Structures are given as C-alpha cells and as structure tokens.
Amino acid sequence: MRRISVFGATGSIGQNTLDLIARDPDRYDVVALTGGQNIDQLARDAIRFRADVAVTADPALLPALRDRLAGSGVEAAAGEPALIEAAQRPADWVMSAIVGAAGLRPGIEAVRQGATLALANKESLVCAGPILTAEAAAHGARILPVDSEHSAVFQALIGEDLAAVERVIITASGGAFRDWSLEDMARATVAQASAHPNWAMGQRITIDSASMFNKALEVIEAHEFFGLTPDQIEVLVHPESLVHALVGFQDGALMAHVGPPDMRHAIGFALNHPNRHPLPVERLDLAKIGQLTFRAPDEARYPALRLAREVMETGGYAGAAFNAAKEAALDAFIAEKIGFMDMSGVVEDTLAQISPDLGLQNAPMCLDRVAEIDTQARRIAAALAQKN
Ligand code: NAD
Ligand code: MG
C-alpha cells in the first residue's frame, strides 16, 4: 500500500486526484487530506478514503469540521501549523495542490521527509525553486511536475540527454479573451474571466489563464524545474489545448506531447511514475479533430509574459515578489477594485518599488526571506490597487 496525502484535496486538482485514487482504492493508504472553506467536501472525502487526518486551512472552521468527523475515527485539525504537521507525517506520495504561495511550506515539509512530491502548485517553484529543489535533493525526494505542460516536457525528455535540448515550447490556450479586443479586455468582468474555453479549473488559475499570468508562472516554473535559460523557453498560443508542450533538440527534432485537456493524465502520470497504467482519459480521434492551430502570443495583450522574463533575469527573490504581487492584484480584480488589464500594471509597479531592497544576490535563499518578500509585495500591490 502506498501512503498518500493530498494537499488542496477539495480543489479542482485535488478532486481529480481523488477520482484516480477511488478507482484503485486497495493500492493506497490515505494519510492526510486538506482543504479550505469547503469542509463538507473535506469531511466527506476524509471519511470515504479513511484518512488519518483532515485539515482545514481556516482555524475558525475547526469546530464544524470536528462535528462532521465525529465518530468517524478521522482526526480533525486546522490552520497553517496543522498543515505543516500533516505534511510531516510519513507518506510515499504527496500531491501539492493548494493554490498560491500557501502551498510552499507543506511541499517543503513533504520533501524533507523524503516523499515524492507531485507538484501542481507551480507557485512553490516560482517563489522558492532553488530552496525546494535543494531540500528535495538533500532528502532523496523526487519532485514530479503535474502542470500539464511540464508533465508533457518531462515525458518528452524520458531517455533524452538534457544537454541536447535546444528549446522548450509550452502552449497556451489564450484563455477566455484570446479573441477579444484590448478595449473589451479592459472592461472584462470577473465572471467573464472565470470561464475557460477548454479546461475546468479553480477560479484563480482560470483568471490567470485569461491574463497569461498563469503562463508567466509556468515559464518561470520550467526555468526552475528543468534548469533552462530564459531564452530556451517559448510560449505558443494553441487554442485547441491538445498539444501541451514540445521539446526541441539540437538535431532539429521537435517532440510533442498530445492529449485531451484532462488533468487526470498529468496527475495519473505522476501517480504511476515510473510506470504507465491505463487512465480514464479520452482517446483523441485526430482524423475527427482535423487540424491544430498555433500562433505567437501578442505581448501587448499579455504583459505578464514580458514580466516573467524580467523576473528570470533578476533571479533570487524576484519570483516570490512577482507571485505575491500577482496574487494581490488578482484579489483586487476579483473584489472589483481594479480592471482586468490593470493587474499587470500593479505587478510591474510593485516589482519596481520593491526591487531596490530585494537583496537579490543574497544566495543561498532562505524561506524566512521568501515570506518577508511575499508580505512586502502583497502590501505594496494592495496599496497600488487601492490608488487605481
Ligand atoms: P482550486 O482553487 O480549485 O483549489 C485550491 C485548493 O487549495 C482547495 O483545496 C482550497 O481549499 C485550498 N486552499 C486555498 N487557499 C488555501 C490556503 N491559504 N491554505 C491552504 N489551502 C488553501 O485550485 P486548483 O485549480 O485545483 O489549483 C491548485 C494548484 O494547481 C494551483 O497552484 C494551480 O496553479 C495548479 N494547477 C491547476 C490546474 C487545474 O487544472 N486546476 C492545472 C495546472 C496547475
Ligand atoms: Mg498548465
């Protein structure tokens, strides 16, 4: 039996992970499941999967969670310390699917106890890639990418020599507004930005797809995970979301990963690694699909892509500042304090204000400084959003 924990179990990735676990329950022993506000779902799943512990991020919800778990034998816990304690419990495989920088600490704890970390939480690599990968190496833990593009790259690299890689191309659907004018994008509502044309995902990543902040995070994620230089990573708009990434080798070959837009593929690949097992995803009928289309992204529509390059050039704590400013700008957009196209301005201005005292060249990085930079960037971004 493999001991597994799912952080962010009540979210979109978490539920897809549990869907796969439920198909083969005898293979798994569930240690911890965690969630946020949706304690009904959390309690139901914790009982169904006979978890040792269920943790809600919100301490105010502990009594209600306890109530729902009464008599089930599942322990109830709440708050960040409880999330960290749950991540310290021995497990063989841990899904990191909390949204945002809040996913970093549990992921660090999981690799510190040697677990294989299935990483959906791209923010961990953006904020503290060098720390997370060094901790994993020091404790013999494996990190497997769950982001569809990075899983695709990982799969295209199996059996290949990294030194022979010339470039990596990650695709982007273009999100909800790919065919909108800039004027219409400036007036876009939260509801419009929350509807993805191809993927069913959490609200935050869906809005980040429309602004391409999600792709910006993914470019940095690829830089950190595969050790690629910024100019080796390209973004290509591919509205069908069937080709997830391509790896270009020095002999000119391009290896593409093609599959339906269903996260259970990337999750299942990480769950079964190093083997492949049957997965309940649609088999593509390419003759029926007929054609695939590609185009270059327009950086005027997506300033996030330019900012991602600047962040990679700066290095160090710039990723933590970028992600935190992005999260605060997204909060402000969701709260209808700023417009859709104002988010990138808030992030850019935050980076400009914060960069003189980032202490970027202070390698090696440490987690406390990541947290400080995160707090500072959120404060600056929230103030800028207020002024907007
Ligand atoms: P979601 O919003 O559906 O779920 C987020 C989960 O995190 C929930 O369980 C929620 O309770 C929990 N959570 C939220 N805030 C928290 C906090 N402060 N502390 C602890 N837990 C908290 O999000 P999602 O779409 O499942 O995305 C999860 C992660 O996976 C994100 O990093 C996202 O970028 C990444 N990802 C998602 C997809 C996708 O298809 N949904 C694809 C690739 C990568
Ligand atoms: Mg992705």
Coordinates of N, CA and C in Angstrom, one line a residue, residues 7 80 83-89 94-98 100-119 121 123-143 365-368 370-371:
F7 N -2.8 17.6 -0.5 CA -2.9 19.0 0.0 C -3.7 19.8 -1.1
E80 N -2.3 26.8 9.7 CA -1.1 26.5 9.0 C -0.2 25.5 9.7
L83 N -1.3 22.2 8.9 CA -1.0 21.8 7.6 C 0.5 21.3 7.5
I84 N 1.3 22.0 8.2 CA 2.7 21.6 8.3 C 2.9 20.3 9.0
E85 N 2.2 20.1 10.1 CA 2.3 18.8 10.8 C 1.8 17.7 10.0
A86 N 0.7 17.9 9.2 CA 0.2 16.9 8.3 C 1.2 16.5 7.2
A87 N 2.0 17.5 6.8 CA 3.0 17.3 5.7 C 4.2 16.5 6.3
Q88 N 4.3 16.6 7.6 CA 5.5 15.9 8.2 C 5.2 14.4 8.5
R89 N 3.9 14.1 8.3 CA 3.5 12.7 8.6 C 4.1 11.8 7.4
V94 N 2.9 12.6 -2.2 CA 2.2 13.8 -1.7 C 1.8 14.7 -2.9
M95 N 0.5 14.9 -3.0 CA 0.0 15.9 -4.0 C 0.0 17.3 -3.5
S96 N 0.7 18.2 -4.1 CA 0.8 19.6 -3.7 C -0.2 20.4 -4.6
A97 N -1.4 20.5 -4.1 CA -2.5 21.2 -5.0 C -3.2 22.3 -4.2
I98 N -2.5 22.9 -3.3 CA -3.1 24.1 -2.7 C -2.8 25.2 -3.7
G100 N -1.7 29.0 -4.8 CA -1.0 30.1 -4.3 C 0.3 29.8 -3.4
A101 N 0.9 30.8 -2.9 CA 2.2 30.7 -2.2 C 1.9 29.9 -0.9
A102 N 0.7 29.7 -0.5 CA 0.4 28.9 0.7 C 0.8 27.5 0.6
G103 N 1.0 27.1 -0.7 CA 1.3 25.7 -0.9 C 2.8 25.4 -0.7
L104 N 3.6 26.4 -0.5 CA 5.1 26.2 -0.4 C 5.5 25.4 0.8
R105 N 5.1 25.9 2.0 CA 5.6 25.2 3.2 C 5.2 23.7 3.3
P106 N 4.0 23.4 3.1 CA 3.7 21.9 3.1 C 4.5 21.1 2.1
G107 N 4.8 21.7 1.0 CA 5.6 21.0 0.0 C 7.0 20.8 0.5
I108 N 7.6 21.8 1.1 CA 8.9 21.7 1.6 C 9.0 20.6 2.7
E109 N 7.9 20.6 3.6 CA 7.9 19.6 4.6 C 7.8 18.2 4.1
A110 N 7.0 18.1 3.0 CA 6.8 16.7 2.4 C 8.1 16.2 1.8
V111 N 8.9 17.1 1.1 CA 10.2 16.6 0.6 C 11.2 16.3 1.7
R112 N 11.1 17.1 2.8 CA 12.0 16.9 3.9 C 11.9 15.5 4.5
Q113 N 10.7 14.9 4.4 CA 10.5 13.6 4.9 C 10.7 12.5 3.8
G114 N 11.1 13.0 2.7 CA 11.5 12.1 1.6 C 10.4 11.6 0.7
A115 N 9.2 12.2 0.8 CA 8.1 11.8 -0.1 C 8.3 12.3 -1.5
T116 N 7.8 11.5 -2.4 CA 7.7 12.0 -3.8 C 6.6 13.1 -3.8
L117 N 7.0 14.3 -4.4 CA 6.1 15.4 -4.4 C 5.5 15.6 -5.8
A118 N 4.2 15.3 -5.9 CA 3.6 15.6 -7.2 C 3.2 17.1 -7.2
L119 N 3.8 17.9 -8.0 CA 3.7 19.3 -7.8 C 2.8 20.0 -8.8
N121 N 1.2 22.8 -7.5 CA 1.4 24.1 -7.0 C 2.7 24.7 -7.6
E123 N 3.4 27.7 -7.9 CA 3.9 28.9 -7.1 C 5.1 28.5 -6.3
S124 N 5.2 27.2 -5.8 CA 6.3 26.8 -5.0 C 7.6 27.0 -5.7
L125 N 7.6 26.6 -7.0 CA 8.9 26.8 -7.8 C 9.1 28.2 -8.2
V126 N 8.0 29.0 -8.4 CA 8.2 30.4 -8.7 C 8.8 31.2 -7.5
C127 N 8.2 30.9 -6.3 CA 8.6 31.6 -5.2 C 10.0 31.2 -4.6
A128 N 10.2 29.9 -4.7 CA 11.4 29.3 -3.9 C 11.9 28.1 -4.6
G129 N 12.0 28.2 -5.9 CA 12.5 27.0 -6.7 C 13.8 26.4 -6.2
P130 N 14.9 27.3 -6.0 CA 16.2 26.7 -5.5 C 16.1 26.1 -4.1
I131 N 15.2 26.6 -3.3 CA 15.1 26.0 -1.9 C 14.4 24.7 -2.0
L132 N 13.3 24.6 -2.7 CA 12.5 23.4 -2.8 C 13.4 22.3 -3.5
T133 N 14.1 22.6 -4.6 CA 14.8 21.5 -5.2 C 16.0 21.1 -4.4
A134 N 16.6 22.1 -3.7 CA 17.8 21.7 -2.8 C 17.3 20.8 -1.7
E135 N 16.2 21.1 -1.1 CA 15.6 20.3 0.0 C 15.3 18.9 -0.5
A136 N 14.7 18.8 -1.7 CA 14.4 17.5 -2.2 C 15.7 16.7 -2.5
A137 N 16.7 17.3 -3.0 CA 17.9 16.6 -3.3 C 18.6 16.2 -2.0
A138 N 18.5 17.0 -0.9 CA 19.2 16.7 0.3 C 18.5 15.5 1.0
H139 N 17.2 15.3 0.7 CA 16.4 14.3 1.4 C 16.0 13.1 0.5
G140 N 16.7 13.1 -0.7 CA 16.4 12.0 -1.6 C 14.9 11.9 -2.1
A141 N 14.3 13.1 -2.1 CA 12.9 13.1 -2.5 C 12.8 13.5 -4.0
R142 N 11.8 13.0 -4.7 CA 11.6 13.2 -6.1 C 10.5 14.3 -6.3
I143 N 10.7 15.2 -7.1 CA 9.6 16.1 -7.5 C 9.1 15.8 -8.9
M365 N 19.2 31.3 -0.9 CA 18.0 31.9 -0.4 C 17.5 31.2 0.8
C366 N 16.7 31.9 1.6 CA 16.1 31.2 2.8 C 14.6 31.5 2.8
L367 N 13.9 30.6 3.5 CA 12.4 30.6 3.5 C 11.9 31.8 4.2
D368 N 12.5 32.2 5.3 CA 12.0 33.4 6.0 C 12.0 34.7 5.2
V370 N 11.9 34.7 1.9 CA 10.8 34.5 0.9 C 9.5 35.0 1.5
A371 N 9.2 34.6 2.8 CA 8.0 35.1 3.4 C 7.9 36.6 3.6

